[in-house]
Amino acid sequence: MSKLANVRVLMLSTDGYEEVELFGPLQALRDAGAEVVLASMDKQPITGVVYDATTGQSHPSSKSITPNLTLDEVDIEAFDALVLPGGLVNPDKMRMQPEAVAIVAGMAGHGKTVAAICHAPWLLVEADLLRGRRATGWYSLRKDLENAGATVVDEAVVVDGPLITSRMPDDIPAFNAALIDALSR
């Protein structure tokens, strides 16, 4: 039997996601046996970007993905965990969607694993989930996280109860391992 058989994971994303931060966890979770469902504002294909650490620039991704659900179709009771991919544009658009913020808050309120990488902790800020928690995120978000009440640390992955955060694309292996470990319990 697969390690994560019968585990259902929800991902929230829209255009502007960081390619490896969506497809990396998606593939790792599927490889471990989880069912992964993607929700967005609508069901049109979404595209992301690829960050080049050498130049500090992002370039359009050649990959796209079609969401399974719209935000208003999500039933948080049907999922065991939530994964929030980063990128600069994706989380910024998502945090402006009341339905997305409600999903994040609802999943956390039910004690379910919520994992956010790079700029995605902005959604944790919007859902007021960081007060008194340890967290990390992309460097430019650190003051936002601190202002939201988090103790900010510079580590590849930070696990604080059911909350998992990571900093950047290079942290995907640690992020995936922490996520799979949390869902294996």
Tab-separated table of C-alpha atoms in Angstrom:
chain	number	residue	atom	x	y	z
A	1	MET	CA	0.000	0.000	0.000
A	2	SER	CA	1.225	3.521	-0.791
A	3	LYS	CA	2.492	5.662	2.058
A	4	LEU	CA	-0.282	8.254	1.608
A	5	ALA	CA	-3.106	6.060	0.307
A	6	ASN	CA	-6.482	7.612	1.146
A	7	VAL	CA	-4.926	11.047	1.769
A	8	ARG	CA	-6.491	13.940	-0.155
A	9	VAL	CA	-4.508	17.145	-0.574
A	10	LEU	CA	-5.844	20.461	-1.842
A	11	MET	CA	-3.584	22.923	-3.635
A	12	LEU	CA	-4.605	26.549	-4.253
A	13	SER	CA	-3.012	28.385	-7.139
A	14	THR	CA	-3.549	30.764	-10.008
A	15	ASP	CA	-1.363	32.262	-12.718
A	16	GLY	CA	2.091	33.306	-11.596
A	17	TYR	CA	2.977	30.288	-9.446
A	18	GLU	CA	6.615	29.222	-9.216
A	19	GLU	CA	6.755	26.099	-11.410
A	20	VAL	CA	8.812	23.877	-9.103
A	21	GLU	CA	6.796	24.981	-6.058
A	22	LEU	CA	3.592	23.670	-7.631
A	23	PHE	CA	4.790	20.676	-9.651
A	24	GLY	CA	7.416	19.516	-7.113
A	25	PRO	CA	4.993	18.917	-4.210
A	26	LEU	CA	2.270	17.757	-6.620
A	27	GLN	CA	4.496	14.988	-7.992
A	28	ALA	CA	5.987	14.046	-4.609
A	29	LEU	CA	2.522	13.715	-3.066
A	30	ARG	CA	1.222	11.671	-5.987
A	31	ASP	CA	4.319	9.456	-5.899
A	32	ALA	CA	3.585	8.826	-2.204
A	33	GLY	CA	0.026	7.785	-3.085
A	34	ALA	CA	-1.954	10.921	-2.218
A	35	GLU	CA	-4.751	12.307	-4.329
A	36	VAL	CA	-4.026	15.945	-5.150
A	37	VAL	CA	-6.749	18.371	-6.249
A	38	LEU	CA	-6.005	21.854	-7.591
A	39	ALA	CA	-8.426	24.744	-6.997
A	40	SER	CA	-8.305	28.215	-8.510
A	41	MET	CA	-10.563	31.169	-9.263
A	42	ASP	CA	-11.852	29.410	-12.383
A	43	LYS	CA	-11.127	26.226	-14.315
A	44	GLN	CA	-9.067	27.803	-17.090
A	45	PRO	CA	-5.485	26.523	-17.438
A	46	ILE	CA	-3.000	28.464	-15.328
A	47	THR	CA	0.669	29.114	-16.038
A	48	GLY	CA	3.585	29.986	-13.842
A	49	VAL	CA	7.142	31.181	-13.869
A	50	VAL	CA	10.594	29.696	-13.405
A	51	TYR	CA	12.932	31.612	-11.099
A	52	ASP	CA	16.588	31.825	-12.156
A	53	ALA	CA	18.640	32.228	-8.973
A	54	THR	CA	21.704	33.234	-11.017
A	55	THR	CA	20.044	36.300	-12.526
A	56	GLY	CA	17.338	36.881	-9.920
A	57	GLN	CA	14.785	36.985	-12.720
A	58	SER	CA	11.670	34.922	-13.389
A	59	HIS	CA	10.800	33.664	-16.845
A	60	PRO	CA	7.485	32.295	-18.143
A	61	SER	CA	7.040	28.572	-17.619
A	62	SER	CA	6.383	26.323	-20.588
A	63	LYS	CA	4.063	24.213	-18.396
A	64	SER	CA	0.449	24.873	-17.547
A	65	ILE	CA	-2.089	23.025	-15.434
A	66	THR	CA	-5.884	22.979	-15.391
A	67	PRO	CA	-7.568	23.354	-12.005
A	68	ASN	CA	-10.025	20.658	-10.898
A	69	LEU	CA	-12.213	22.971	-8.816
A	70	THR	CA	-13.054	26.613	-8.385
A	71	LEU	CA	-12.516	28.155	-4.960
A	72	ASP	CA	-16.260	28.221	-4.271
A	73	GLU	CA	-16.512	24.483	-5.011
A	74	VAL	CA	-13.986	23.517	-2.303
A	75	ASP	CA	-15.298	21.506	0.642
A	76	ILE	CA	-12.529	21.619	3.252
A	77	GLU	CA	-13.991	18.584	4.989
A	78	ALA	CA	-13.004	16.516	1.936
A	79	PHE	CA	-9.265	17.211	2.342
A	80	ASP	CA	-6.530	16.232	4.795
A	81	ALA	CA	-4.050	18.992	3.912
A	82	LEU	CA	-3.558	22.214	2.006
A	83	VAL	CA	-0.490	23.139	-0.057
A	84	LEU	CA	0.122	26.734	-1.105
A	85	PRO	CA	2.716	27.131	-3.878
A	86	GLY	CA	4.630	30.369	-4.069
A	87	GLY	CA	5.854	32.617	-6.784
A	88	LEU	CA	5.359	36.350	-6.406
A	89	VAL	CA	2.141	36.869	-8.372
A	90	ASN	CA	0.161	33.753	-7.423
A	91	PRO	CA	-0.015	34.293	-3.629
A	92	ASP	CA	-0.572	38.016	-4.082
A	93	LYS	CA	-3.615	37.336	-6.276
A	94	MET	CA	-4.861	34.548	-4.003
A	95	ARG	CA	-4.692	36.588	-0.803
A	96	MET	CA	-7.088	39.060	-2.397
A	97	GLN	CA	-9.709	36.296	-2.831
A	98	PRO	CA	-11.953	36.026	0.258
A	99	GLU	CA	-12.761	32.404	-0.642
A	100	ALA	CA	-9.056	31.485	-0.687
A	101	VAL	CA	-8.419	33.125	2.678
A	102	ALA	CA	-11.476	31.352	4.112
A	103	ILE	CA	-10.164	27.997	2.833
A	104	VAL	CA	-6.761	28.590	4.446
A	105	ALA	CA	-8.337	29.658	7.749
A	106	GLY	CA	-10.824	26.788	7.638
A	107	MET	CA	-8.202	24.120	7.013
A	108	ALA	CA	-6.066	25.475	9.855
A	109	GLY	CA	-9.123	25.786	12.097
A	110	HIS	CA	-9.788	22.081	11.602
A	111	GLY	CA	-6.181	21.257	12.587
A	112	LYS	CA	-5.269	20.104	9.096
A	113	THR	CA	-1.772	20.415	7.690
A	114	VAL	CA	-1.230	23.724	5.888
A	115	ALA	CA	2.023	24.028	3.931
A	116	ALA	CA	3.189	27.270	2.299
A	117	ILE	CA	6.408	28.034	0.436
A	118	CYS	CA	8.164	31.180	-0.784
A	119	HIS	CA	5.613	34.041	-1.045
A	120	ALA	CA	2.653	31.787	-0.135
A	121	PRO	CA	2.925	32.601	3.598
A	122	TRP	CA	1.186	35.864	2.602
A	123	LEU	CA	-1.989	33.754	2.706
A	124	LEU	CA	-1.127	32.710	6.264
A	125	VAL	CA	-0.792	36.399	7.132
A	126	GLU	CA	-4.194	37.149	5.572
A	127	ALA	CA	-5.789	34.276	7.493
A	128	ASP	CA	-4.153	35.493	10.743
A	129	LEU	CA	-2.447	32.147	11.390
A	130	LEU	CA	1.050	33.247	12.381
A	131	ARG	CA	0.592	34.834	15.797
A	132	GLY	CA	2.908	33.002	18.197
A	133	ARG	CA	4.126	30.551	15.519
A	134	ARG	CA	7.550	29.820	14.039
A	135	ALA	CA	7.651	30.337	10.280
A	136	THR	CA	9.821	31.176	7.311
A	137	GLY	CA	9.274	32.485	3.795
A	138	TRP	CA	10.917	34.380	0.975
A	139	TYR	CA	13.302	37.058	2.236
A	140	SER	CA	11.118	40.033	1.273
A	141	LEU	CA	8.194	38.621	3.301
A	142	ARG	CA	10.045	38.231	6.557
A	143	LYS	CA	8.958	41.602	7.975
A	144	ASP	CA	5.338	40.822	6.967
A	145	LEU	CA	5.549	37.501	8.817
A	146	GLU	CA	7.099	39.170	11.856
A	147	ASN	CA	4.433	41.912	11.842
A	148	ALA	CA	1.791	39.161	11.738
A	149	GLY	CA	3.184	37.772	14.999
A	150	ALA	CA	5.510	35.016	13.775
A	151	THR	CA	8.947	34.199	15.067
A	152	VAL	CA	10.756	34.207	11.737
A	153	VAL	CA	13.658	31.814	11.186
A	154	ASP	CA	15.974	31.275	8.236
A	155	GLU	CA	15.657	27.530	7.709
A	156	ALA	CA	14.813	25.398	4.666
A	157	VAL	CA	11.644	24.140	6.324
A	158	VAL	CA	9.908	25.090	9.553
A	159	VAL	CA	7.292	22.804	11.078
A	160	ASP	CA	5.163	24.321	13.849
A	161	GLY	CA	2.386	21.865	14.628
A	162	PRO	CA	0.301	21.443	11.473
A	163	LEU	CA	1.890	24.530	9.849
A	164	ILE	CA	4.785	23.941	7.416
A	165	THR	CA	6.673	26.793	5.746
A	166	SER	CA	9.700	27.003	3.452
A	167	ARG	CA	11.706	29.811	1.889
A	168	MET	CA	12.317	29.170	-1.809
A	169	PRO	CA	12.532	26.738	-4.741
A	170	ASP	CA	15.824	25.277	-3.443
A	171	ASP	CA	13.929	24.139	-0.332
A	172	ILE	CA	11.513	21.870	-2.241
A	173	PRO	CA	13.194	18.597	-1.137
A	174	ALA	CA	12.938	19.573	2.558
A	175	PHE	CA	9.422	20.984	2.058
A	176	ASN	CA	8.211	17.799	0.351
A	177	ALA	CA	9.804	15.560	2.986
A	178	ALA	CA	8.213	17.514	5.852
A	179	LEU	CA	4.829	17.471	4.126
A	180	ILE	CA	4.909	13.732	3.448
A	181	ASP	CA	6.139	13.058	6.985
A	182	ALA	CA	3.271	15.106	8.470
A	183	LEU	CA	0.686	13.300	6.349
A	184	SER	CA	2.148	9.864	7.141
A	185	ARG	CA	1.268	10.105	10.840
